[in-house]
Amino acid sequence: MTNNTTPADTFLLYYSEKARQNTWLYRGTLGLRFLLSMAFIPTGLVKLLGLPFSNLGSTSPIGMFFDMLLSTGVYWQFLGGIQILAGVLVMLNRTLAIGSIFFTGIMLNILFITIGLGFGNTAYLAFMMVLGCLWLCFWEWGKLRTLFFEQISVVSQTAQFRSKSVELTAAEKIVYGIGYGCGLLFFGMTRGLQLPLGTEILLLGVGFFCLILAFIYGFRVNRRDQNHSPT
């Protein structure tokens, strides 16, 4: 660990804190956290319970790969447990930094699997998710930097880099919570969760409505902040 900050560290710390003060970046990052958690908790649960991830069979290299992982038993369940853990960590502000590290490793592993086994366009999606995980690491640089540099005191860090942070209103928290719940159930249904017929349409509809409300609330808060900003 070095004793002094470097220009790169100062740059990352300054702009990560500036990003945190932006209304749209804050809400977009929250949405990214929701998406990762919603996608990987149901997937991880399938693996943790020792169930097959796909029904491709052994007629293709991809199917054989998943069948071999499934046959390992404990290792397959370990992968599922790690994905569930990462999905939980990334949803909590206090553990977002470690969650971003977990997800970066998970997504890099998935990226190289998709490239190596020829998943086609899935590799592009995996690459975009890797970029999303790196964004979360950038977002949490104020905490992650202590792995490489001397820790800056809270008072010093606040004085140098921080101003008023973004906060969600009570109504926004309710909207985001409902949207997250719908997304979690929807992704769960894609992984085998049995719910009444038509539930997936209802979940998509409610989730989309929550997304629209989130944009409206974000726009209103952003306009309010602009009206109260010093000229």
C-alpha atoms as a PDB file:
ATOM      1  CA  MET A   1       0.000   0.000   0.000  1.00  0.00           C
ATOM      2  CA  THR A   2       1.415   3.369  -0.976  1.00  0.00           C
ATOM      3  CA  ASN A   3       1.422   6.274   1.446  1.00  0.00           C
ATOM      4  CA  ASN A   4       0.379   8.985  -0.983  1.00  0.00           C
ATOM      5  CA  THR A   5      -2.322   9.277  -3.562  1.00  0.00           C
ATOM      6  CA  THR A   6      -1.459   9.277  -7.246  1.00  0.00           C
ATOM      7  CA  PRO A   7      -2.966  11.416 -10.012  1.00  0.00           C
ATOM      8  CA  ALA A   8      -4.971   8.401 -11.192  1.00  0.00           C
ATOM      9  CA  ASP A   9      -6.334   7.798  -7.689  1.00  0.00           C
ATOM     10  CA  THR A  10      -7.256  11.456  -7.278  1.00  0.00           C
ATOM     11  CA  PHE A  11      -8.938  11.448 -10.689  1.00  0.00           C
ATOM     12  CA  LEU A  12     -10.996   8.333  -9.924  1.00  0.00           C
ATOM     13  CA  LEU A  13     -11.926   9.511  -6.449  1.00  0.00           C
ATOM     14  CA  TYR A  14     -12.971  12.962  -7.609  1.00  0.00           C
ATOM     15  CA  TYR A  15     -15.096  11.824 -10.553  1.00  0.00           C
ATOM     16  CA  SER A  16     -16.674   8.893  -8.698  1.00  0.00           C
ATOM     17  CA  GLU A  17     -17.869  11.329  -6.060  1.00  0.00           C
ATOM     18  CA  LYS A  18     -19.051  13.748  -8.748  1.00  0.00           C
ATOM     19  CA  ALA A  19     -20.992  10.911 -10.357  1.00  0.00           C
ATOM     20  CA  ARG A  20     -22.652  10.135  -7.027  1.00  0.00           C
ATOM     21  CA  GLN A  21     -24.027  13.668  -6.927  1.00  0.00           C
ATOM     22  CA  ASN A  22     -25.721  13.335 -10.320  1.00  0.00           C
ATOM     23  CA  THR A  23     -29.416  12.538 -10.042  1.00  0.00           C
ATOM     24  CA  TRP A  24     -29.615  10.398 -13.184  1.00  0.00           C
ATOM     25  CA  LEU A  25     -26.338   8.530 -12.628  1.00  0.00           C
ATOM     26  CA  TYR A  26     -27.371   7.731  -9.075  1.00  0.00           C
ATOM     27  CA  ARG A  27     -30.700   6.270 -10.184  1.00  0.00           C
ATOM     28  CA  GLY A  28     -29.172   4.530 -13.188  1.00  0.00           C
ATOM     29  CA  THR A  29     -26.585   2.872 -10.955  1.00  0.00           C
ATOM     30  CA  LEU A  30     -29.331   1.789  -8.578  1.00  0.00           C
ATOM     31  CA  GLY A  31     -31.160   0.256 -11.538  1.00  0.00           C
ATOM     32  CA  LEU A  32     -27.984  -1.593 -12.547  1.00  0.00           C
ATOM     33  CA  ARG A  33     -27.684  -3.008  -9.045  1.00  0.00           C
ATOM     34  CA  PHE A  34     -31.300  -4.139  -9.193  1.00  0.00           C
ATOM     35  CA  LEU A  35     -30.794  -5.800 -12.574  1.00  0.00           C
ATOM     36  CA  LEU A  36     -27.738  -7.784 -11.463  1.00  0.00           C
ATOM     37  CA  SER A  37     -29.433  -8.884  -8.264  1.00  0.00           C
ATOM     38  CA  MET A  38     -32.709  -9.826  -9.966  1.00  0.00           C
ATOM     39  CA  ALA A  39     -30.920 -11.847 -12.646  1.00  0.00           C
ATOM     40  CA  PHE A  40     -28.479 -13.756 -10.468  1.00  0.00           C
ATOM     41  CA  ILE A  41     -30.366 -14.554  -7.266  1.00  0.00           C
ATOM     42  CA  PRO A  42     -32.898 -16.840  -9.045  1.00  0.00           C
ATOM     43  CA  THR A  43     -30.139 -18.338 -11.202  1.00  0.00           C
ATOM     44  CA  GLY A  44     -27.950 -18.944  -8.172  1.00  0.00           C
ATOM     45  CA  LEU A  45     -30.852 -20.524  -6.289  1.00  0.00           C
ATOM     46  CA  VAL A  46     -31.349 -23.061  -9.081  1.00  0.00           C
ATOM     47  CA  LYS A  47     -27.697 -24.069  -8.804  1.00  0.00           C
ATOM     48  CA  LEU A  48     -27.699 -24.044  -5.004  1.00  0.00           C
ATOM     49  CA  LEU A  49     -30.590 -26.523  -5.022  1.00  0.00           C
ATOM     50  CA  GLY A  50     -28.618 -28.771  -7.371  1.00  0.00           C
ATOM     51  CA  LEU A  51     -30.984 -28.349 -10.302  1.00  0.00           C
ATOM     52  CA  PRO A  52     -30.014 -28.157 -14.003  1.00  0.00           C
ATOM     53  CA  PHE A  53     -29.518 -24.686 -15.440  1.00  0.00           C
ATOM     54  CA  SER A  54     -30.556 -25.542 -18.998  1.00  0.00           C
ATOM     55  CA  ASN A  55     -32.313 -28.240 -20.992  1.00  0.00           C
ATOM     56  CA  LEU A  56     -29.894 -28.254 -23.924  1.00  0.00           C
ATOM     57  CA  GLY A  57     -28.893 -31.835 -23.272  1.00  0.00           C
ATOM     58  CA  SER A  58     -25.543 -33.377 -24.194  1.00  0.00           C
ATOM     59  CA  THR A  59     -25.910 -32.942 -27.930  1.00  0.00           C
ATOM     60  CA  SER A  60     -24.064 -29.595 -27.964  1.00  0.00           C
ATOM     61  CA  PRO A  61     -20.818 -28.396 -26.357  1.00  0.00           C
ATOM     62  CA  ILE A  62     -22.787 -25.870 -24.308  1.00  0.00           C
ATOM     63  CA  GLY A  63     -25.166 -28.520 -23.009  1.00  0.00           C
ATOM     64  CA  MET A  64     -22.294 -30.871 -22.209  1.00  0.00           C
ATOM     65  CA  PHE A  65     -20.510 -28.079 -20.335  1.00  0.00           C
ATOM     66  CA  PHE A  66     -23.501 -27.391 -18.075  1.00  0.00           C
ATOM     67  CA  ASP A  67     -24.140 -31.117 -17.579  1.00  0.00           C
ATOM     68  CA  MET A  68     -20.539 -31.590 -16.453  1.00  0.00           C
ATOM     69  CA  LEU A  69     -20.792 -28.687 -14.021  1.00  0.00           C
ATOM     70  CA  LEU A  70     -24.056 -30.086 -12.674  1.00  0.00           C
ATOM     71  CA  SER A  71     -22.434 -33.491 -12.165  1.00  0.00           C
ATOM     72  CA  THR A  72     -19.802 -31.956  -9.858  1.00  0.00           C
ATOM     73  CA  GLY A  73     -22.452 -31.513  -7.210  1.00  0.00           C
ATOM     74  CA  VAL A  74     -20.864 -29.413  -4.489  1.00  0.00           C
ATOM     75  CA  TYR A  75     -19.025 -27.165  -6.938  1.00  0.00           C
ATOM     76  CA  TRP A  76     -22.267 -26.460  -8.829  1.00  0.00           C
ATOM     77  CA  GLN A  77     -23.943 -25.538  -5.554  1.00  0.00           C
ATOM     78  CA  PHE A  78     -20.947 -23.410  -4.582  1.00  0.00           C
ATOM     79  CA  LEU A  79     -21.328 -21.403  -7.805  1.00  0.00           C
ATOM     80  CA  GLY A  80     -24.981 -20.858  -7.001  1.00  0.00           C
ATOM     81  CA  GLY A  81     -24.223 -19.778  -3.457  1.00  0.00           C
ATOM     82  CA  ILE A  82     -21.661 -17.241  -4.639  1.00  0.00           C
ATOM     83  CA  GLN A  83     -24.129 -15.785  -7.142  1.00  0.00           C
ATOM     84  CA  ILE A  84     -26.812 -15.438  -4.469  1.00  0.00           C
ATOM     85  CA  LEU A  85     -24.313 -13.844  -2.093  1.00  0.00           C
ATOM     86  CA  ALA A  86     -23.205 -11.367  -4.766  1.00  0.00           C
ATOM     87  CA  GLY A  87     -26.838 -10.543  -5.551  1.00  0.00           C
ATOM     88  CA  VAL A  88     -27.489  -9.713  -1.907  1.00  0.00           C
ATOM     89  CA  LEU A  89     -24.251  -7.793  -1.343  1.00  0.00           C
ATOM     90  CA  VAL A  90     -24.801  -5.549  -4.350  1.00  0.00           C
ATOM     91  CA  MET A  91     -28.196  -4.472  -2.984  1.00  0.00           C
ATOM     92  CA  LEU A  92     -26.841  -3.188   0.340  1.00  0.00           C
ATOM     93  CA  ASN A  93     -25.029   0.141   0.409  1.00  0.00           C
ATOM     94  CA  ARG A  94     -22.607  -1.019   3.085  1.00  0.00           C
ATOM     95  CA  THR A  95     -21.553  -4.087   1.094  1.00  0.00           C
ATOM     96  CA  LEU A  96     -21.808  -2.706  -2.445  1.00  0.00           C
ATOM     97  CA  ALA A  97     -18.027  -2.418  -2.773  1.00  0.00           C
ATOM     98  CA  ILE A  98     -17.385  -6.100  -2.057  1.00  0.00           C
ATOM     99  CA  GLY A  99     -20.446  -7.025  -4.100  1.00  0.00           C
ATOM    100  CA  SER A 100     -19.053  -5.158  -7.112  1.00  0.00           C
ATOM    101  CA  ILE A 101     -15.813  -7.144  -6.817  1.00  0.00           C
ATOM    102  CA  PHE A 102     -17.747 -10.413  -6.608  1.00  0.00           C
ATOM    103  CA  PHE A 103     -19.837  -9.572  -9.654  1.00  0.00           C
ATOM    104  CA  THR A 104     -16.832  -8.433 -11.680  1.00  0.00           C
ATOM    105  CA  GLY A 105     -15.216 -11.822 -11.126  1.00  0.00           C
ATOM    106  CA  ILE A 106     -18.452 -13.670 -11.876  1.00  0.00           C
ATOM    107  CA  MET A 107     -19.091 -11.750 -15.091  1.00  0.00           C
ATOM    108  CA  LEU A 108     -15.501 -12.063 -16.323  1.00  0.00           C
ATOM    109  CA  ASN A 109     -15.799 -15.815 -15.835  1.00  0.00           C
ATOM    110  CA  ILE A 110     -19.104 -15.870 -17.747  1.00  0.00           C
ATOM    111  CA  LEU A 111     -17.643 -13.689 -20.513  1.00  0.00           C
ATOM    112  CA  PHE A 112     -14.767 -16.071 -21.181  1.00  0.00           C
ATOM    113  CA  ILE A 113     -17.093 -19.074 -21.000  1.00  0.00           C
ATOM    114  CA  THR A 114     -19.367 -17.536 -23.645  1.00  0.00           C
ATOM    115  CA  ILE A 115     -16.351 -16.781 -25.845  1.00  0.00           C
ATOM    116  CA  GLY A 116     -14.745 -20.177 -25.360  1.00  0.00           C
ATOM    117  CA  LEU A 117     -17.915 -22.198 -26.002  1.00  0.00           C
ATOM    118  CA  GLY A 118     -19.216 -20.036 -28.819  1.00  0.00           C
ATOM    119  CA  PHE A 119     -22.400 -18.637 -27.267  1.00  0.00           C
ATOM    120  CA  GLY A 120     -22.711 -16.234 -30.190  1.00  0.00           C
ATOM    121  CA  ASN A 121     -24.198 -12.847 -29.366  1.00  0.00           C
ATOM    122  CA  THR A 122     -24.432 -13.771 -25.676  1.00  0.00           C
ATOM    123  CA  ALA A 123     -20.768 -12.805 -25.418  1.00  0.00           C
ATOM    124  CA  TYR A 124     -21.664  -9.205 -26.275  1.00  0.00           C
ATOM    125  CA  LEU A 125     -24.257  -9.158 -23.507  1.00  0.00           C
ATOM    126  CA  ALA A 126     -21.736 -10.600 -21.070  1.00  0.00           C
ATOM    127  CA  PHE A 127     -19.219  -7.948 -22.100  1.00  0.00           C
ATOM    128  CA  MET A 128     -21.760  -5.194 -21.430  1.00  0.00           C
ATOM    129  CA  MET A 129     -22.428  -6.669 -18.000  1.00  0.00           C
ATOM    130  CA  VAL A 130     -18.693  -6.710 -17.284  1.00  0.00           C
ATOM    131  CA  LEU A 131     -18.635  -2.994 -18.102  1.00  0.00           C
ATOM    132  CA  GLY A 132     -21.556  -2.518 -15.736  1.00  0.00           C
ATOM    133  CA  CYS A 133     -19.653  -4.274 -12.945  1.00  0.00           C
ATOM    134  CA  LEU A 134     -16.586  -2.124 -13.602  1.00  0.00           C
ATOM    135  CA  TRP A 135     -18.839   0.925 -13.340  1.00  0.00           C
ATOM    136  CA  LEU A 136     -19.922  -0.275  -9.887  1.00  0.00           C
ATOM    137  CA  CYS A 137     -16.239  -0.601  -8.916  1.00  0.00           C
ATOM    138  CA  PHE A 138     -15.689   2.958 -10.120  1.00  0.00           C
ATOM    139  CA  TRP A 139     -18.785   4.031  -8.194  1.00  0.00           C
ATOM    140  CA  GLU A 140     -17.332   2.520  -5.004  1.00  0.00           C
ATOM    141  CA  TRP A 141     -13.749   3.687  -5.604  1.00  0.00           C
ATOM    142  CA  GLY A 142     -13.845   5.712  -2.391  1.00  0.00           C
ATOM    143  CA  LYS A 143     -13.902   2.387  -0.510  1.00  0.00           C
ATOM    144  CA  LEU A 144     -11.993   0.142  -2.906  1.00  0.00           C
ATOM    145  CA  ARG A 145      -9.045   2.541  -3.135  1.00  0.00           C
ATOM    146  CA  THR A 146      -8.014   1.558   0.402  1.00  0.00           C
ATOM    147  CA  LEU A 147      -6.819  -1.755  -1.054  1.00  0.00           C
ATOM    148  CA  PHE A 148      -4.049   0.155  -2.828  1.00  0.00           C
ATOM    149  CA  PHE A 149      -3.631   3.526  -1.139  1.00  0.00           C
ATOM    150  CA  GLU A 150      -3.586   5.007   2.344  1.00  0.00           C
ATOM    151  CA  GLN A 151      -7.056   5.684   3.669  1.00  0.00           C
ATOM    152  CA  ILE A 152      -8.236   9.290   3.579  1.00  0.00           C
ATOM    153  CA  SER A 153      -9.994  10.469   6.719  1.00  0.00           C
ATOM    154  CA  VAL A 154     -13.728  11.036   6.447  1.00  0.00           C
ATOM    155  CA  VAL A 155     -13.344  14.752   7.203  1.00  0.00           C
ATOM    156  CA  SER A 156     -10.589  15.184   4.626  1.00  0.00           C
ATOM    157  CA  GLN A 157     -12.423  13.193   1.979  1.00  0.00           C
ATOM    158  CA  THR A 158     -15.629  15.142   2.538  1.00  0.00           C
ATOM    159  CA  ALA A 159     -13.858  18.453   2.363  1.00  0.00           C
ATOM    160  CA  GLN A 160     -11.975  17.607  -0.820  1.00  0.00           C
ATOM    161  CA  PHE A 161     -14.444  15.671  -2.900  1.00  0.00           C
ATOM    162  CA  ARG A 162     -17.960  15.520  -1.537  1.00  0.00           C
ATOM    163  CA  SER A 163     -20.982  17.753  -1.505  1.00  0.00           C
ATOM    164  CA  LYS A 164     -24.635  16.939  -0.842  1.00  0.00           C
ATOM    165  CA  SER A 165     -25.385  13.368  -1.894  1.00  0.00           C
ATOM    166  CA  VAL A 166     -28.466  12.203  -3.774  1.00  0.00           C
ATOM    167  CA  GLU A 167     -31.282  10.704  -1.719  1.00  0.00           C
ATOM    168  CA  LEU A 168     -34.463   8.950  -2.806  1.00  0.00           C
ATOM    169  CA  THR A 169     -37.829  10.182  -1.643  1.00  0.00           C
ATOM    170  CA  ALA A 170     -40.122   7.850   0.310  1.00  0.00           C
ATOM    171  CA  ALA A 171     -42.376   7.457  -2.744  1.00  0.00           C
ATOM    172  CA  GLU A 172     -39.373   6.545  -4.915  1.00  0.00           C
ATOM    173  CA  LYS A 173     -38.263   3.901  -2.426  1.00  0.00           C
ATOM    174  CA  ILE A 174     -41.707   2.298  -2.614  1.00  0.00           C
ATOM    175  CA  VAL A 175     -41.682   2.351  -6.434  1.00  0.00           C
ATOM    176  CA  TYR A 176     -38.173   0.905  -6.612  1.00  0.00           C
ATOM    177  CA  GLY A 177     -39.072  -1.764  -4.044  1.00  0.00           C
ATOM    178  CA  ILE A 178     -42.177  -2.875  -5.976  1.00  0.00           C
ATOM    179  CA  GLY A 179     -40.223  -2.887  -9.244  1.00  0.00           C
ATOM    180  CA  TYR A 180     -37.445  -4.957  -7.695  1.00  0.00           C
ATOM    181  CA  GLY A 181     -39.910  -7.467  -6.294  1.00  0.00           C
ATOM    182  CA  CYS A 182     -41.629  -7.846  -9.673  1.00  0.00           C
ATOM    183  CA  GLY A 183     -38.305  -8.294 -11.431  1.00  0.00           C
ATOM    184  CA  LEU A 184     -37.141 -10.891  -8.929  1.00  0.00           C
ATOM    185  CA  LEU A 185     -40.322 -12.921  -9.382  1.00  0.00           C
ATOM    186  CA  PHE A 186     -40.186 -12.585 -13.178  1.00  0.00           C
ATOM    187  CA  PHE A 187     -36.596 -13.829 -13.415  1.00  0.00           C
ATOM    188  CA  GLY A 188     -37.537 -16.550 -10.957  1.00  0.00           C
ATOM    189  CA  MET A 189     -40.256 -17.719 -13.349  1.00  0.00           C
ATOM    190  CA  THR A 190     -37.689 -17.945 -16.149  1.00  0.00           C
ATOM    191  CA  ARG A 191     -35.710 -20.275 -13.877  1.00  0.00           C
ATOM    192  CA  GLY A 192     -38.579 -22.606 -13.015  1.00  0.00           C
ATOM    193  CA  LEU A 193     -40.632 -20.785 -10.383  1.00  0.00           C
ATOM    194  CA  GLN A 194     -44.236 -21.935 -10.798  1.00  0.00           C
ATOM    195  CA  LEU A 195     -46.835 -19.161 -10.534  1.00  0.00           C
ATOM    196  CA  PRO A 196     -50.377 -18.905 -11.976  1.00  0.00           C
ATOM    197  CA  LEU A 197     -50.697 -18.551 -15.742  1.00  0.00           C
ATOM    198  CA  GLY A 198     -50.399 -14.953 -16.868  1.00  0.00           C
ATOM    199  CA  THR A 199     -48.420 -13.836 -13.827  1.00  0.00           C
ATOM    200  CA  GLU A 200     -45.368 -13.052 -15.958  1.00  0.00           C
ATOM    201  CA  ILE A 201     -47.428 -10.573 -18.023  1.00  0.00           C
ATOM    202  CA  LEU A 202     -48.686  -8.921 -14.834  1.00  0.00           C
ATOM    203  CA  LEU A 203     -45.164  -8.712 -13.425  1.00  0.00           C
ATOM    204  CA  LEU A 204     -43.845  -7.163 -16.639  1.00  0.00           C
ATOM    205  CA  GLY A 205     -46.683  -4.659 -16.687  1.00  0.00           C
ATOM    206  CA  VAL A 206     -46.220  -3.589 -13.072  1.00  0.00           C
ATOM    207  CA  GLY A 207     -42.444  -3.477 -13.510  1.00  0.00           C
ATOM    208  CA  PHE A 208     -42.739  -1.311 -16.617  1.00  0.00           C
ATOM    209  CA  PHE A 209     -45.153   1.004 -14.807  1.00  0.00           C
ATOM    210  CA  CYS A 210     -42.665   1.326 -11.936  1.00  0.00           C
ATOM    211  CA  LEU A 211     -39.946   2.144 -14.463  1.00  0.00           C
ATOM    212  CA  ILE A 212     -42.056   4.963 -15.898  1.00  0.00           C
ATOM    213  CA  LEU A 213     -42.777   6.290 -12.397  1.00  0.00           C
ATOM    214  CA  ALA A 214     -39.066   6.144 -11.566  1.00  0.00           C
ATOM    215  CA  PHE A 215     -38.262   8.288 -14.612  1.00  0.00           C
ATOM    216  CA  ILE A 216     -40.978  10.776 -13.667  1.00  0.00           C
ATOM    217  CA  TYR A 217     -39.741  11.047 -10.086  1.00  0.00           C
ATOM    218  CA  GLY A 218     -36.153  11.371 -11.278  1.00  0.00           C
ATOM    219  CA  PHE A 219     -37.095  14.123 -13.714  1.00  0.00           C
ATOM    220  CA  ARG A 220     -38.984  16.029 -11.035  1.00  0.00           C
ATOM    221  CA  VAL A 221     -36.158  15.756  -8.508  1.00  0.00           C
ATOM    222  CA  ASN A 222     -33.591  16.786 -11.120  1.00  0.00           C
ATOM    223  CA  ARG A 223     -35.655  19.834 -12.099  1.00  0.00           C
ATOM    224  CA  ARG A 224     -36.133  20.758  -8.436  1.00  0.00           C
ATOM    225  CA  ASP A 225     -32.389  20.524  -7.794  1.00  0.00           C
ATOM    226  CA  GLN A 226     -31.673  22.702 -10.823  1.00  0.00           C
ATOM    227  CA  ASN A 227     -34.149  25.331  -9.611  1.00  0.00           C
ATOM    228  CA  HIS A 228     -32.507  25.408  -6.171  1.00  0.00           C
ATOM    229  CA  SER A 229     -28.922  25.340  -7.422  1.00  0.00           C
ATOM    230  CA  PRO A 230     -26.956  28.585  -6.979  1.00  0.00           C
ATOM    231  CA  THR A 231     -26.650  30.712 -10.109  1.00  0.00           C
END
